[in-house]
PDB file of C-alpha atoms in Angstrom:
ATOM      1  CA  MET A   1       0.000   0.000   0.000  1.00 94.00           C
ATOM      2  CA  LEU A   2       1.192   3.526  -0.805  1.00 97.00           C
ATOM      3  CA  THR A   3      -0.230   6.876   0.219  1.00 97.00           C
ATOM      4  CA  SER A   4       1.742   9.955  -0.775  1.00 96.00           C
ATOM      5  CA  ASP A   5       0.866  13.460  -1.937  1.00 95.00           C
ATOM      6  CA  THR A   6       0.873  12.380  -5.591  1.00 97.00           C
ATOM      7  CA  VAL A   7       0.476   8.593  -5.842  1.00 98.00           C
ATOM      8  CA  TRP A   8      -1.884   6.227  -4.041  1.00 98.00           C
ATOM      9  CA  ALA A   9      -1.646   2.495  -4.655  1.00 98.00           C
ATOM     10  CA  VAL A  10      -2.524  -1.002  -3.477  1.00 98.00           C
ATOM     11  CA  ALA A  11      -0.828  -4.221  -4.574  1.00 97.00           C
ATOM     12  CA  ASP A  12      -1.925  -7.792  -3.970  1.00 95.00           C
ATOM     13  CA  GLY A  13       0.628 -10.584  -4.323  1.00 94.00           C
ATOM     14  CA  LEU A  14      -0.801 -13.664  -6.011  1.00 90.00           C
ATOM     15  CA  GLY A  15      -1.588 -16.236  -3.374  1.00 72.00           C
ATOM     16  CA  GLY A  16      -1.013 -19.202  -5.658  1.00 58.00           C
ATOM     17  CA  HIS A  17       2.525 -18.068  -6.459  1.00 63.00           C
ATOM     18  CA  ARG A  18       5.617 -17.964  -4.301  1.00 74.00           C
ATOM     19  CA  ALA A  19       6.609 -14.762  -2.500  1.00 90.00           C
ATOM     20  CA  GLY A  20       3.638 -12.690  -3.563  1.00 92.00           C
ATOM     21  CA  ASN A  21       4.377 -10.357  -0.662  1.00 93.00           C
ATOM     22  CA  VAL A  22       7.818  -9.657  -2.117  1.00 95.00           C
ATOM     23  CA  ALA A  23       6.388  -8.945  -5.573  1.00 96.00           C
ATOM     24  CA  SER A  24       3.819  -6.546  -4.150  1.00 96.00           C
ATOM     25  CA  ALA A  25       6.489  -4.731  -2.132  1.00 96.00           C
ATOM     26  CA  LEU A  26       8.626  -4.286  -5.260  1.00 97.00           C
ATOM     27  CA  ALA A  27       5.637  -2.868  -7.163  1.00 98.00           C
ATOM     28  CA  VAL A  28       4.880  -0.396  -4.380  1.00 98.00           C
ATOM     29  CA  ALA A  29       8.550   0.644  -4.237  1.00 98.00           C
ATOM     30  CA  ALA A  30       8.525   1.427  -7.974  1.00 98.00           C
ATOM     31  CA  LEU A  31       5.386   3.554  -7.574  1.00 98.00           C
ATOM     32  CA  GLU A  32       6.924   5.333  -4.595  1.00 98.00           C
ATOM     33  CA  ARG A  33       9.820   6.349  -6.854  1.00 97.00           C
ATOM     34  CA  LEU A  34       7.261   7.537  -9.416  1.00 97.00           C
ATOM     35  CA  SER A  35       5.712   9.791  -6.774  1.00 97.00           C
ATOM     36  CA  ARG A  36       8.958  11.786  -6.694  1.00 96.00           C
ATOM     37  CA  ASP A  37       8.994  12.319 -10.480  1.00 96.00           C
ATOM     38  CA  PRO A  38       7.569  15.803 -11.232  1.00 95.00           C
ATOM     39  CA  ARG A  39       6.134  14.677 -14.595  1.00 94.00           C
ATOM     40  CA  ARG A  40       4.074  11.587 -13.637  1.00 96.00           C
ATOM     41  CA  GLY A  41       2.561  11.197 -17.098  1.00 96.00           C
ATOM     42  CA  ASN A  42       1.662   8.037 -19.006  1.00 96.00           C
ATOM     43  CA  ALA A  43       5.236   7.365 -20.089  1.00 97.00           C
ATOM     44  CA  GLN A  44       6.557   7.655 -16.539  1.00 97.00           C
ATOM     45  CA  ILE A  45       3.758   5.434 -15.194  1.00 98.00           C
ATOM     46  CA  THR A  46       4.467   2.718 -17.761  1.00 97.00           C
ATOM     47  CA  ALA A  47       8.175   2.975 -16.968  1.00 97.00           C
ATOM     48  CA  ALA A  48       7.431   2.543 -13.254  1.00 98.00           C
ATOM     49  CA  VAL A  49       5.436  -0.628 -13.914  1.00 98.00           C
ATOM     50  CA  ARG A  50       8.219  -2.036 -16.049  1.00 97.00           C
ATOM     51  CA  ASP A  51      10.720  -1.024 -13.363  1.00 98.00           C
ATOM     52  CA  ALA A  52       8.726  -3.189 -10.947  1.00 98.00           C
ATOM     53  CA  CYS A  53       8.860  -6.068 -13.438  1.00 98.00           C
ATOM     54  CA  ALA A  54      12.601  -5.590 -13.845  1.00 97.00           C
ATOM     55  CA  SER A  55      13.062  -5.749 -10.072  1.00 97.00           C
ATOM     56  CA  ILE A  56      11.149  -9.024  -9.973  1.00 96.00           C
ATOM     57  CA  ALA A  57      13.156 -10.415 -12.908  1.00 96.00           C
ATOM     58  CA  ALA A  58      16.406  -9.454 -11.182  1.00 96.00           C
ATOM     59  CA  ASP A  59      15.565 -11.470  -8.069  1.00 93.00           C
ATOM     60  CA  THR A  60      17.386 -14.784  -8.476  1.00 90.00           C
ATOM     61  CA  ASP A  61      16.233 -16.412  -5.254  1.00 91.00           C
ATOM     62  CA  PRO A  62      14.860 -19.818  -6.391  1.00 90.00           C
ATOM     63  CA  GLY A  63      12.270 -19.662  -3.638  1.00 88.00           C
ATOM     64  CA  ARG A  64      10.727 -16.621  -5.328  1.00 92.00           C
ATOM     65  CA  GLU A  65      10.510 -17.955  -8.861  1.00 90.00           C
ATOM     66  CA  GLY A  66       7.170 -17.107 -10.464  1.00 91.00           C
ATOM     67  CA  MET A  67       6.246 -14.402  -7.980  1.00 95.00           C
ATOM     68  CA  ALA A  68       3.696 -11.884  -9.213  1.00 96.00           C
ATOM     69  CA  THR A  69       1.306  -9.190  -8.024  1.00 97.00           C
ATOM     70  CA  THR A  70      -1.642  -7.097  -9.068  1.00 97.00           C
ATOM     71  CA  VAL A  71      -1.606  -3.342  -8.629  1.00 98.00           C
ATOM     72  CA  SER A  72      -3.994  -0.436  -8.846  1.00 98.00           C
ATOM     73  CA  ALA A  73      -2.973   3.179  -8.441  1.00 98.00           C
ATOM     74  CA  LEU A  74      -4.190   6.735  -8.666  1.00 98.00           C
ATOM     75  CA  VAL A  75      -1.592   9.221  -9.892  1.00 98.00           C
ATOM     76  CA  ALA A  76      -1.842  13.001  -9.708  1.00 97.00           C
ATOM     77  CA  GLY A  77      -0.191  14.329 -12.854  1.00 95.00           C
ATOM     78  CA  ALA A  78       1.580  17.623 -13.363  1.00 92.00           C
ATOM     79  CA  ASP A  79      -1.290  18.612 -15.691  1.00 93.00           C
ATOM     80  CA  GLY A  80      -3.837  18.648 -12.862  1.00 93.00           C
ATOM     81  CA  LYS A  81      -5.465  15.427 -14.049  1.00 96.00           C
ATOM     82  CA  LEU A  82      -5.673  12.119 -12.237  1.00 98.00           C
ATOM     83  CA  ARG A  83      -4.681   8.846 -13.849  1.00 98.00           C
ATOM     84  CA  THR A  84      -5.949   5.440 -12.844  1.00 98.00           C
ATOM     85  CA  VAL A  85      -3.496   2.595 -13.286  1.00 98.00           C
ATOM     86  CA  ASN A  86      -4.170  -1.118 -13.037  1.00 98.00           C
ATOM     87  CA  VAL A  87      -2.662  -4.493 -13.764  1.00 98.00           C
ATOM     88  CA  GLY A  88      -4.735  -7.442 -12.595  1.00 97.00           C
ATOM     89  CA  ASP A  89      -7.967  -7.313 -10.617  1.00 96.00           C
ATOM     90  CA  SER A  90      -7.267  -4.712  -7.952  1.00 97.00           C
ATOM     91  CA  ARG A  91      -9.580  -1.771  -8.644  1.00 98.00           C
ATOM     92  CA  VAL A  92     -10.091   1.983  -8.509  1.00 98.00           C
ATOM     93  CA  TYR A  93     -13.593   3.336  -7.810  1.00 98.00           C
ATOM     94  CA  ARG A  94     -14.936   6.884  -7.667  1.00 98.00           C
ATOM     95  CA  LEU A  95     -17.868   8.167  -5.659  1.00 98.00           C
ATOM     96  CA  ARG A  96     -19.205  11.362  -7.244  1.00 97.00           C
ATOM     97  CA  GLU A  97     -22.428  13.044  -6.146  1.00 95.00           C
ATOM     98  CA  GLY A  98     -23.380   9.888  -4.293  1.00 95.00           C
ATOM     99  CA  ARG A  99     -22.886   7.565  -7.271  1.00 97.00           C
ATOM    100  CA  LEU A 100     -20.255   4.840  -7.322  1.00 98.00           C
ATOM    101  CA  ARG A 101     -18.385   4.053 -10.537  1.00 98.00           C
ATOM    102  CA  GLN A 102     -15.658   1.492 -11.173  1.00 98.00           C
ATOM    103  CA  LEU A 103     -12.914   3.282 -13.118  1.00 98.00           C
ATOM    104  CA  THR A 104     -10.695   0.294 -13.907  1.00 98.00           C
ATOM    105  CA  VAL A 105     -11.395  -2.913 -15.833  1.00 97.00           C
ATOM    106  CA  ASP A 106     -10.188  -6.191 -14.340  1.00 97.00           C
ATOM    107  CA  HIS A 107      -7.625  -8.283 -16.168  1.00 97.00           C
ATOM    108  CA  SER A 108      -9.323 -11.572 -15.412  1.00 96.00           C
ATOM    109  CA  GLU A 109     -10.859 -14.539 -17.169  1.00 95.00           C
ATOM    110  CA  VAL A 110     -14.322 -13.747 -15.843  1.00 94.00           C
ATOM    111  CA  GLN A 111     -14.130 -10.136 -17.057  1.00 94.00           C
ATOM    112  CA  GLU A 112     -13.135 -11.277 -20.544  1.00 95.00           C
ATOM    113  CA  LEU A 113     -16.130 -13.628 -20.644  1.00 95.00           C
ATOM    114  CA  LEU A 114     -18.424 -10.822 -19.466  1.00 93.00           C
ATOM    115  CA  ALA A 115     -17.084  -8.472 -22.132  1.00 93.00           C
ATOM    116  CA  ALA A 116     -17.626 -11.135 -24.797  1.00 95.00           C
ATOM    117  CA  GLY A 117     -21.237 -11.642 -23.688  1.00 95.00           C
ATOM    118  CA  LEU A 118     -20.581 -15.251 -22.674  1.00 94.00           C
ATOM    119  CA  LEU A 119     -21.580 -14.655 -19.041  1.00 93.00           C
ATOM    120  CA  ASP A 120     -24.186 -12.443 -17.398  1.00 91.00           C
ATOM    121  CA  GLU A 121     -23.643 -10.708 -14.059  1.00 88.00           C
ATOM    122  CA  TRP A 122     -25.218 -13.519 -12.033  1.00 90.00           C
ATOM    123  CA  GLN A 123     -23.134 -16.158 -13.787  1.00 92.00           C
ATOM    124  CA  ALA A 124     -20.016 -14.064 -13.282  1.00 88.00           C
ATOM    125  CA  GLN A 125     -20.643 -13.930  -9.534  1.00 85.00           C
ATOM    126  CA  HIS A 126     -20.714 -17.735  -9.404  1.00 86.00           C
ATOM    127  CA  TYR A 127     -18.077 -18.489 -12.046  1.00 90.00           C
ATOM    128  CA  PRO A 128     -15.701 -21.130 -10.604  1.00 89.00           C
ATOM    129  CA  ARG A 129     -12.562 -19.512 -12.077  1.00 90.00           C
ATOM    130  CA  ARG A 130     -13.187 -15.988 -10.803  1.00 84.00           C
ATOM    131  CA  ASN A 131      -9.688 -15.911  -9.328  1.00 85.00           C
ATOM    132  CA  VAL A 132      -7.888 -16.469 -12.659  1.00 92.00           C
ATOM    133  CA  ILE A 133      -5.932 -13.325 -13.563  1.00 94.00           C
ATOM    134  CA  THR A 134      -4.886 -12.666 -17.156  1.00 96.00           C
ATOM    135  CA  ARG A 135      -2.351  -9.869 -16.626  1.00 96.00           C
ATOM    136  CA  VAL A 136      -0.006  -9.351 -13.657  1.00 97.00           C
ATOM    137  CA  ILE A 137       3.210  -7.640 -12.690  1.00 97.00           C
ATOM    138  CA  ASN A 138       5.843 -10.357 -12.862  1.00 96.00           C
ATOM    139  CA  ALA A 139       9.199 -10.989 -14.527  1.00 95.00           C
ATOM    140  CA  ARG A 140       7.875 -10.115 -18.005  1.00 94.00           C
ATOM    141  CA  LEU A 141       9.459  -6.823 -18.997  1.00 94.00           C
ATOM    142  CA  ASP A 142       6.821  -6.016 -21.632  1.00 94.00           C
ATOM    143  CA  THR A 143       3.927  -5.700 -19.170  1.00 95.00           C
ATOM    144  CA  VAL A 144       1.630  -2.800 -20.078  1.00 95.00           C
ATOM    145  CA  PRO A 145      -0.663  -1.203 -17.481  1.00 98.00           C
ATOM    146  CA  ASP A 146      -4.083   0.179 -18.300  1.00 98.00           C
ATOM    147  CA  ILE A 147      -3.960   3.956 -17.790  1.00 98.00           C
ATOM    148  CA  ARG A 148      -7.013   6.195 -17.912  1.00 98.00           C
ATOM    149  CA  THR A 149      -7.161   9.945 -17.400  1.00 98.00           C
ATOM    150  CA  VAL A 150      -9.917  11.430 -15.236  1.00 97.00           C
ATOM    151  CA  THR A 151     -10.702  15.012 -14.318  1.00 97.00           C
ATOM    152  CA  PRO A 152     -11.195  15.389 -10.567  1.00 96.00           C
ATOM    153  CA  ARG A 153     -13.996  17.456  -9.072  1.00 96.00           C
ATOM    154  CA  PRO A 154     -14.306  18.885  -5.576  1.00 95.00           C
ATOM    155  CA  GLY A 155     -16.098  16.388  -3.366  1.00 95.00           C
ATOM    156  CA  ASP A 156     -14.938  13.306  -5.293  1.00 97.00           C
ATOM    157  CA  CYS A 157     -13.952  10.278  -3.227  1.00 97.00           C
ATOM    158  CA  TYR A 158     -11.640   7.626  -4.691  1.00 98.00           C
ATOM    159  CA  LEU A 159     -11.241   4.065  -3.472  1.00 98.00           C
ATOM    160  CA  LEU A 160      -8.392   1.711  -4.328  1.00 98.00           C
ATOM    161  CA  CYS A 161      -8.891  -1.863  -3.218  1.00 98.00           C
ATOM    162  CA  THR A 162      -7.882  -5.480  -3.661  1.00 96.00           C
ATOM    163  CA  ASP A 163     -10.332  -8.278  -4.427  1.00 93.00           C
ATOM    164  CA  GLY A 164     -10.475  -9.028  -0.724  1.00 92.00           C
ATOM    165  CA  LEU A 165     -12.947  -6.136  -0.650  1.00 95.00           C
ATOM    166  CA  HIS A 166     -14.752  -6.039  -3.988  1.00 94.00           C
ATOM    167  CA  GLY A 167     -14.976  -9.816  -4.173  1.00 89.00           C
ATOM    168  CA  PHE A 168     -17.057  -9.925  -0.980  1.00 91.00           C
ATOM    169  CA  VAL A 169     -18.743  -6.542  -0.468  1.00 95.00           C
ATOM    170  CA  ASP A 170     -21.424  -5.279  -2.856  1.00 95.00           C
ATOM    171  CA  ASP A 171     -21.355  -1.872  -4.540  1.00 96.00           C
ATOM    172  CA  ALA A 172     -24.189  -0.447  -2.438  1.00 97.00           C
ATOM    173  CA  THR A 173     -22.313  -1.199   0.779  1.00 97.00           C
ATOM    174  CA  ILE A 174     -19.082   0.214  -0.652  1.00 98.00           C
ATOM    175  CA  ALA A 175     -20.869   3.423  -1.672  1.00 98.00           C
ATOM    176  CA  GLY A 176     -22.476   3.743   1.738  1.00 97.00           C
ATOM    177  CA  HIS A 177     -19.124   3.703   3.504  1.00 97.00           C
ATOM    178  CA  LEU A 178     -17.543   6.119   1.013  1.00 97.00           C
ATOM    179  CA  ARG A 179     -20.225   8.687   1.783  1.00 96.00           C
ATOM    180  CA  CYS A 180     -18.551   9.135   5.162  1.00 93.00           C
ATOM    181  CA  PRO A 181     -16.694  12.474   5.040  1.00 91.00           C
ATOM    182  CA  ASP A 182     -13.650  11.077   6.877  1.00 95.00           C
ATOM    183  CA  PRO A 183     -11.460   8.848   4.634  1.00 95.00           C
ATOM    184  CA  ARG A 184      -9.933   6.977   7.584  1.00 95.00           C
ATOM    185  CA  THR A 185     -13.343   6.080   8.976  1.00 97.00           C
ATOM    186  CA  ALA A 186     -14.518   5.040   5.510  1.00 97.00           C
ATOM    187  CA  ALA A 187     -11.480   2.780   5.020  1.00 97.00           C
ATOM    188  CA  THR A 188     -11.919   1.142   8.417  1.00 96.00           C
ATOM    189  CA  GLY A 189     -15.619   0.594   7.763  1.00 97.00           C
ATOM    190  CA  LEU A 190     -14.911  -1.071   4.417  1.00 97.00           C
ATOM    191  CA  ILE A 191     -12.366  -3.462   5.923  1.00 95.00           C
ATOM    192  CA  ASP A 192     -14.776  -4.324   8.730  1.00 95.00           C
ATOM    193  CA  ALA A 193     -17.528  -4.951   6.166  1.00 95.00           C
ATOM    194  CA  ALA A 194     -15.335  -7.417   4.236  1.00 94.00           C
ATOM    195  CA  LEU A 195     -14.389  -9.274   7.413  1.00 93.00           C
ATOM    196  CA  ALA A 196     -18.007  -9.342   8.600  1.00 93.00           C
ATOM    197  CA  VAL A 197     -19.175 -11.284   5.542  1.00 89.00           C
ATOM    198  CA  GLY A 198     -16.430 -13.843   5.971  1.00 78.00           C
ATOM    199  CA  GLY A 199     -13.913 -12.547   3.461  1.00 68.00           C
ATOM    200  CA  LYS A 200     -10.902 -14.864   3.525  1.00 67.00           C
ATOM    201  CA  ASP A 201      -8.619 -12.933   1.184  1.00 72.00           C
ATOM    202  CA  ASN A 202      -6.265 -10.099   2.090  1.00 83.00           C
ATOM    203  CA  VAL A 203      -8.197  -6.832   2.317  1.00 92.00           C
ATOM    204  CA  THR A 204      -6.289  -3.677   1.411  1.00 94.00           C
ATOM    205  CA  VAL A 205      -8.012  -0.340   0.810  1.00 97.00           C
ATOM    206  CA  VAL A 206      -6.968   3.267   0.304  1.00 98.00           C
ATOM    207  CA  VAL A 207      -9.543   6.060   0.393  1.00 98.00           C
ATOM    208  CA  ALA A 208      -8.640   9.504  -0.931  1.00 96.00           C
ATOM    209  CA  GLY A 209     -10.944  12.496  -1.082  1.00 93.00           C
ATOM    210  CA  ILE A 210     -10.854  15.705  -3.122  1.00 87.00           C
ATOM    211  CA  ALA A 211     -11.590  18.640  -0.844  1.00 76.00           C
ATOM    212  CA  ALA A 212     -14.967  20.256  -1.479  1.00 73.00           C
ATOM    213  CA  ALA A 213     -14.913  23.762  -2.902  1.00 59.00           C
TER     214      ALA A 213
END
């Protein structure tokens, strides 16, 4: 997890791979370096993701072979815009005027089937391979993140989270907690909500608000 003045991020090491915690730490470290770059545009974001991949590739410990992580981030650019960044199924949401919107698109098998019209929403919720990720940060140096530019508005609230939250807590509950004016209270409430419904995965959330005018 990363919270700075310019970059906010969560990373979730893949549980079925070795040393996912190490991979996620390397991804966060690369984004922390990005936070100190005054440009923070698309090229710098892509370079940071590939820097994370290079760090993973450079690790020769045999016990860490195959390690990988997802990541989602929100980057404040020098142009006054925000950029969402994701690789994998960690997500960025925005609450604006009381309405919740998912700003990132999962890199997962179930999302690809949804997009192709081969599953409906109910089927997707019960799909047995929901945990299969199609793009991750790993030792591949050609990994490309999805980057989208958004224009912030006063009063916006942004949520970054791993599937330990969105895989267990519905959108209405997420929106209800994000309506809390205090980001810390909102984040704590979301984690508690995931644990209350029996979430067994790691739950990592970052909540960032844009000050009202």
